[in-house]
XYZ file of C-alpha atoms in Angstrom:
373
model
C 181.041 234.618 92.366
C 179.131 235.044 88.910
C 180.185 237.211 85.988
C 178.894 238.156 82.801
C 180.826 239.284 79.767
C 180.146 239.802 75.883
C 180.086 237.801 73.304
C 178.541 239.310 69.537
C 177.418 242.437 71.166
C 175.069 239.830 73.539
C 175.884 239.655 77.214
C 176.476 236.461 78.736
C 176.090 235.134 82.451
C 179.077 232.349 83.980
C 179.736 230.738 87.522
C 180.361 227.469 89.472
C 177.939 225.562 91.425
C 179.111 222.715 93.666
C 177.861 219.160 92.961
C 177.934 215.946 94.825
C 181.370 215.555 92.857
C 182.938 218.823 92.278
C 181.948 222.030 90.405
C 179.772 222.455 87.654
C 180.209 225.490 85.472
C 177.293 227.353 84.526
C 176.567 229.660 81.366
C 173.059 231.317 79.747
C 172.553 234.275 77.903
C 170.692 237.406 79.171
C 169.683 238.114 75.778
C 170.513 241.521 76.409
C 172.613 243.601 74.731
C 172.568 246.524 77.457
C 174.786 246.011 80.547
C 172.067 247.396 83.229
C 169.501 244.822 82.009
C 172.597 242.338 81.893
C 173.286 243.030 85.208
C 169.788 243.043 86.643
C 169.399 239.777 85.092
C 172.681 238.317 86.483
C 171.710 238.938 90.018
C 168.161 237.409 89.522
C 170.569 233.966 88.232
C 172.382 234.327 90.944
C 169.321 234.548 93.303
C 167.705 231.218 91.254
C 170.895 229.357 91.931
C 171.129 230.386 95.736
C 167.611 228.669 96.267
C 168.821 225.804 94.203
C 172.150 225.422 95.888
C 170.303 225.714 99.595
C 167.492 222.710 98.531
C 170.182 220.748 97.191
C 172.853 221.160 100.512
C 170.053 221.506 103.110
C 168.422 218.411 103.407
C 169.640 217.567 107.125
C 167.480 216.679 109.664
C 167.405 219.242 112.593
C 168.786 217.259 114.953
C 172.200 216.926 112.484
C 172.245 220.364 112.236
C 172.145 221.396 115.941
C 174.747 218.261 116.479
C 177.015 220.376 113.920
C 176.760 223.749 115.373
C 176.759 222.629 118.680
C 180.279 221.169 117.342
C 181.613 224.364 115.953
C 180.142 226.479 119.384
C 182.302 223.543 121.520
C 184.747 224.591 119.461
C 185.119 228.568 119.878
C 184.619 227.646 124.051
C 187.877 225.562 123.961
C 189.573 228.517 122.393
C 188.801 231.048 124.655
C 186.210 232.711 122.237
C 182.926 232.041 123.753
C 182.084 231.615 127.450
C 181.130 227.612 128.525
C 177.505 229.270 129.912
C 177.076 230.746 126.858
C 177.420 226.974 125.032
C 175.500 225.537 128.072
C 172.643 228.088 127.125
C 172.504 226.994 123.292
C 172.295 223.310 124.277
C 169.608 224.200 126.332
C 167.058 226.578 124.486
C 168.081 224.071 121.073
C 167.533 220.929 123.242
C 163.825 222.518 123.913
C 163.287 223.716 120.312
C 164.291 219.885 119.327
C 161.452 218.638 121.769
C 158.867 220.531 120.494
C 159.434 219.175 117.164
C 159.270 215.882 118.208
C 155.580 216.839 118.751
C 154.947 217.052 114.887
C 153.869 214.798 112.919
C 156.837 214.481 110.287
C 160.646 215.183 110.218
C 161.504 218.644 109.901
C 164.803 219.652 107.963
C 166.912 222.971 107.917
C 165.431 224.429 104.286
C 161.887 224.335 105.829
C 163.024 227.191 107.047
C 163.275 229.094 103.766
C 159.736 229.226 103.163
C 158.404 231.975 105.224
C 155.123 230.681 105.903
C 156.145 227.546 107.121
C 159.265 228.962 109.284
C 156.698 231.249 110.701
C 154.249 228.498 111.338
C 157.068 226.339 113.434
C 157.985 229.668 115.188
C 154.696 230.113 116.566
C 154.031 226.855 117.237
C 157.098 227.014 119.449
C 155.930 230.045 121.193
C 152.380 228.349 121.955
C 154.306 225.189 122.878
C 156.486 227.481 125.596
C 154.146 229.211 126.956
C 151.881 226.061 127.464
C 154.611 225.379 130.331
C 154.101 228.066 131.420
C 158.027 229.610 130.395
C 158.148 233.414 131.237
C 158.370 235.792 127.997
C 162.240 236.318 128.635
C 163.156 232.610 128.355
C 161.079 232.478 125.189
C 162.974 234.920 123.379
C 165.914 233.419 125.025
C 165.771 230.413 123.498
C 164.784 232.553 120.050
C 167.621 234.214 120.254
C 169.976 230.965 120.439
C 167.892 229.658 117.607
C 168.647 233.293 115.510
C 172.281 232.636 116.370
C 172.484 229.037 115.033
C 170.187 230.188 111.710
C 172.829 232.703 111.191
C 175.535 229.938 111.145
C 173.466 228.194 108.292
C 173.228 231.303 106.430
C 176.507 232.483 106.520
C 179.510 231.011 104.111
C 180.763 228.352 104.030
C 177.604 226.324 104.436
C 175.165 229.052 103.348
C 172.397 226.285 104.042
C 169.157 229.131 104.470
C 169.220 232.406 102.342
C 168.423 234.391 105.442
C 167.532 233.651 109.101
C 163.915 233.336 109.810
C 163.121 234.978 112.991
C 164.535 238.249 111.105
C 161.360 238.489 110.431
C 159.486 237.401 113.199
C 158.067 239.305 116.212
C 159.401 238.002 119.553
C 157.020 237.806 122.314
C 157.414 241.429 124.391
C 160.104 240.915 127.047
C 158.889 240.783 131.343
C 160.815 243.949 133.623
C 161.666 242.497 136.481
C 159.462 244.439 138.690
C 159.897 241.745 141.756
C 162.804 244.008 143.358
C 163.736 244.264 147.068
C 163.340 247.490 148.946
C 165.971 248.818 151.157
C 164.168 247.625 154.126
C 163.620 244.176 153.054
C 167.599 243.534 151.660
C 168.309 244.912 154.775
C 166.201 242.843 157.372
C 168.020 239.887 155.387
C 170.916 241.153 155.976
C 170.577 241.481 159.881
C 169.169 237.733 160.263
C 172.401 236.485 158.448
C 174.586 238.569 160.147
C 173.122 236.987 163.641
C 173.319 233.796 161.904
C 176.738 233.866 161.234
C 177.381 235.104 164.081
C 175.743 232.430 166.171
C 177.391 230.116 163.728
C 173.873 228.565 163.027
C 174.378 229.032 159.778
C 173.935 226.367 156.709
C 175.327 226.159 153.275
C 172.522 228.203 151.484
C 172.750 230.950 153.635
C 176.562 230.837 153.763
C 176.530 231.561 149.688
C 173.099 234.022 150.515
C 175.601 236.029 153.064
C 178.759 236.443 150.869
C 176.194 237.660 147.924
C 175.035 240.162 150.675
C 177.809 241.516 151.824
C 180.412 241.784 148.380
C 177.304 242.536 146.167
C 178.173 239.472 143.777
C 176.412 237.688 141.136
C 175.014 234.108 142.655
C 176.865 232.386 139.865
C 180.818 234.674 140.934
C 179.319 233.196 144.639
C 178.011 229.900 143.497
C 181.692 229.049 141.449
C 183.996 230.557 144.235
C 187.330 228.172 144.442
C 189.714 228.466 147.432
C 192.770 229.452 145.028
C 193.324 229.892 141.789
C 194.356 227.406 138.716
C 195.726 227.073 135.632
C 192.546 227.703 133.976
C 191.607 230.495 135.330
C 192.917 233.175 132.847
C 191.752 236.643 132.213
C 190.716 236.805 128.796
C 189.669 233.363 128.295
C 185.823 232.096 127.682
C 185.064 230.884 130.836
C 183.863 232.612 134.223
C 185.747 232.239 137.392
C 186.189 233.588 141.176
C 188.601 233.328 143.439
C 189.747 233.876 147.237
C 193.608 235.450 147.446
C 195.819 236.792 150.173
C 194.388 234.993 153.191
C 190.613 235.773 152.043
C 191.248 239.067 151.808
C 190.474 239.749 148.544
C 188.353 238.313 145.739
C 189.352 238.202 142.342
C 186.261 237.520 139.359
C 186.426 237.663 136.119
C 182.733 237.115 134.433
C 181.455 238.464 131.572
C 185.087 239.055 130.348
C 185.660 241.650 132.812
C 188.325 241.092 135.639
C 188.080 243.115 138.834
C 189.602 242.978 142.158
C 187.279 242.969 145.571
C 189.021 243.890 149.042
C 186.828 242.285 151.456
C 189.220 242.314 154.171
C 186.919 245.226 156.160
C 183.421 244.262 154.251
C 180.981 242.722 156.489
C 183.203 240.253 158.764
C 183.993 238.322 154.918
C 187.482 237.650 155.566
C 187.070 235.783 159.217
C 183.608 234.281 158.000
C 185.690 232.285 155.543
C 188.769 231.794 157.812
C 186.347 230.028 160.277
C 184.529 227.803 157.190
C 188.097 226.667 155.551
C 189.225 223.918 157.812
C 192.445 223.551 155.851
C 191.414 223.520 152.696
C 193.654 225.465 150.184
C 191.651 224.269 147.248
C 188.396 223.421 145.736
C 185.571 225.155 146.238
C 184.230 226.936 148.628
C 180.155 225.645 148.826
C 180.241 222.691 146.809
C 176.703 220.815 147.330
C 177.206 217.985 149.818
C 176.138 215.262 147.448
C 178.388 215.846 144.269
C 180.976 218.047 146.071
C 180.604 220.614 142.782
C 179.170 223.737 142.440
C 175.392 223.993 143.168
C 173.739 225.401 139.576
C 171.058 228.359 139.915
C 167.894 226.436 140.352
C 169.185 224.126 142.664
C 170.194 227.419 144.856
C 166.922 228.967 143.818
C 164.673 226.617 145.013
C 166.223 226.790 149.069
C 166.884 230.911 148.464
C 163.255 231.011 148.292
C 162.850 229.280 151.855
C 165.785 231.514 153.267
C 163.628 234.604 152.504
C 160.885 232.977 154.469
C 163.104 231.859 157.682
C 164.114 235.522 157.723
C 160.321 236.725 157.708
C 160.825 238.831 154.700
C 157.419 238.917 153.445
C 158.580 240.536 149.991
C 159.848 237.844 147.550
C 162.260 238.422 145.449
C 164.837 236.283 143.292
C 168.387 235.980 144.151
C 169.415 238.406 141.703
C 167.456 240.980 143.387
C 169.998 240.325 146.318
C 172.578 242.367 144.007
C 170.357 244.974 143.357
C 169.770 245.928 146.958
C 173.478 245.943 147.134
C 174.166 248.323 144.673
C 170.673 250.291 146.089
C 172.716 250.608 149.513
C 175.955 252.142 148.180
C 174.145 254.382 145.806
C 171.980 255.593 149.085
C 175.178 255.514 150.982
C 176.192 258.155 148.739
C 178.615 255.866 146.369
C 179.001 257.352 142.609
C 178.060 255.353 139.819
C 181.538 254.581 138.519
C 182.701 253.683 141.748
C 179.785 251.004 142.595
C 180.798 249.592 138.691
C 184.254 248.881 140.174
C 183.118 246.896 142.578
C 180.259 245.068 141.004
C 181.719 244.672 138.064
C 179.613 246.572 135.542
C 180.577 247.965 131.957
C 179.119 250.924 132.141
C 177.428 253.612 134.623
C 174.184 252.963 132.921
C 174.115 249.674 133.647
C 174.790 251.056 137.337
C 171.985 252.834 136.921
C 169.599 250.856 136.113
C 170.539 248.554 138.674
C 169.714 251.138 142.026
C 166.478 252.376 143.344
C 167.050 255.078 145.418
C 164.716 254.783 148.385
C 162.606 257.451 149.724
C 164.542 258.791 152.685
C 167.754 258.799 150.606
C 165.730 261.209 148.180
C 164.170 263.469 150.514
C 168.063 264.296 152.337
C 168.970 264.978 148.770
C 165.866 267.703 148.634
C 166.044 268.663 151.688
C 169.776 270.592 150.351
C 168.276 271.801 147.924
C 166.920 275.645 149.572
């Protein structure tokens, strides 16, 4: 923190700057008798010393900066201030940026991002690198958001390695809207197919997971991580996501995105009977573990299997597993439930989010319009 003071009618500047052995006192004459001029020159000295301090302190490789940052983020997750999913996403995006930097002819240090021209060159190069990998604009935006959070970490005290985040002035790729969503006919066709498979007892692991999602409207991650019983670490308010079965498989208790909800499933699409039939005496552990690792499938593994199930069900319109949740919410809208009621079931924080997810079909709209005389 700098200060100015008068001595023999002239203003002087004073502050302390860090050195390798501690702190050093810096004093300068501002060469003015006017206070307004002195305040302006104080700000100029502050900016000059900050740039010098950044150059002095930030000669660390990008890799070393990432290690320090991820250790900080992991500590936040351990304390329940951040979800482990966010930390995994951090690691993935920062690793991709690191791979890009390894293609460059020389090492990149963190202070290079304080040069606006250099940072623009590096960031645009990364965007081009990801586009060559056929990565979607949404994924590139996600990577840059994680980079932005890390840069901000090094702008703020106590680190102050950067004077500002280089991404603040960088134009992000335009987001791609989710246009491939199921219409109600496709969603109902998939639902009918899965119900018939359950009835015949010819359902496999992937279809089991989709069946629960399509009947309860859960996020796919909530189904993949579903447990038979609650553990000591499954605490509401912690950073992690968890979902468990309760009361003889008649309720789903889910904690996701820092919101806890309970979904009664006793009379929902035969889910209670379904869970009882696949339980086989298991009282703990994952409901849908991988046959090979006995751990939950990751989303990318499941997504590959999901596409093949659409073909098996003879659903010609392609959509992602997240589209199943869109279809469920649209089904509830078409059934006459309010946005608030739907939000309680699917775990939305506001009615506005529910409206984004809902896609009423033309038949339902026709019935509404027919009531207008």
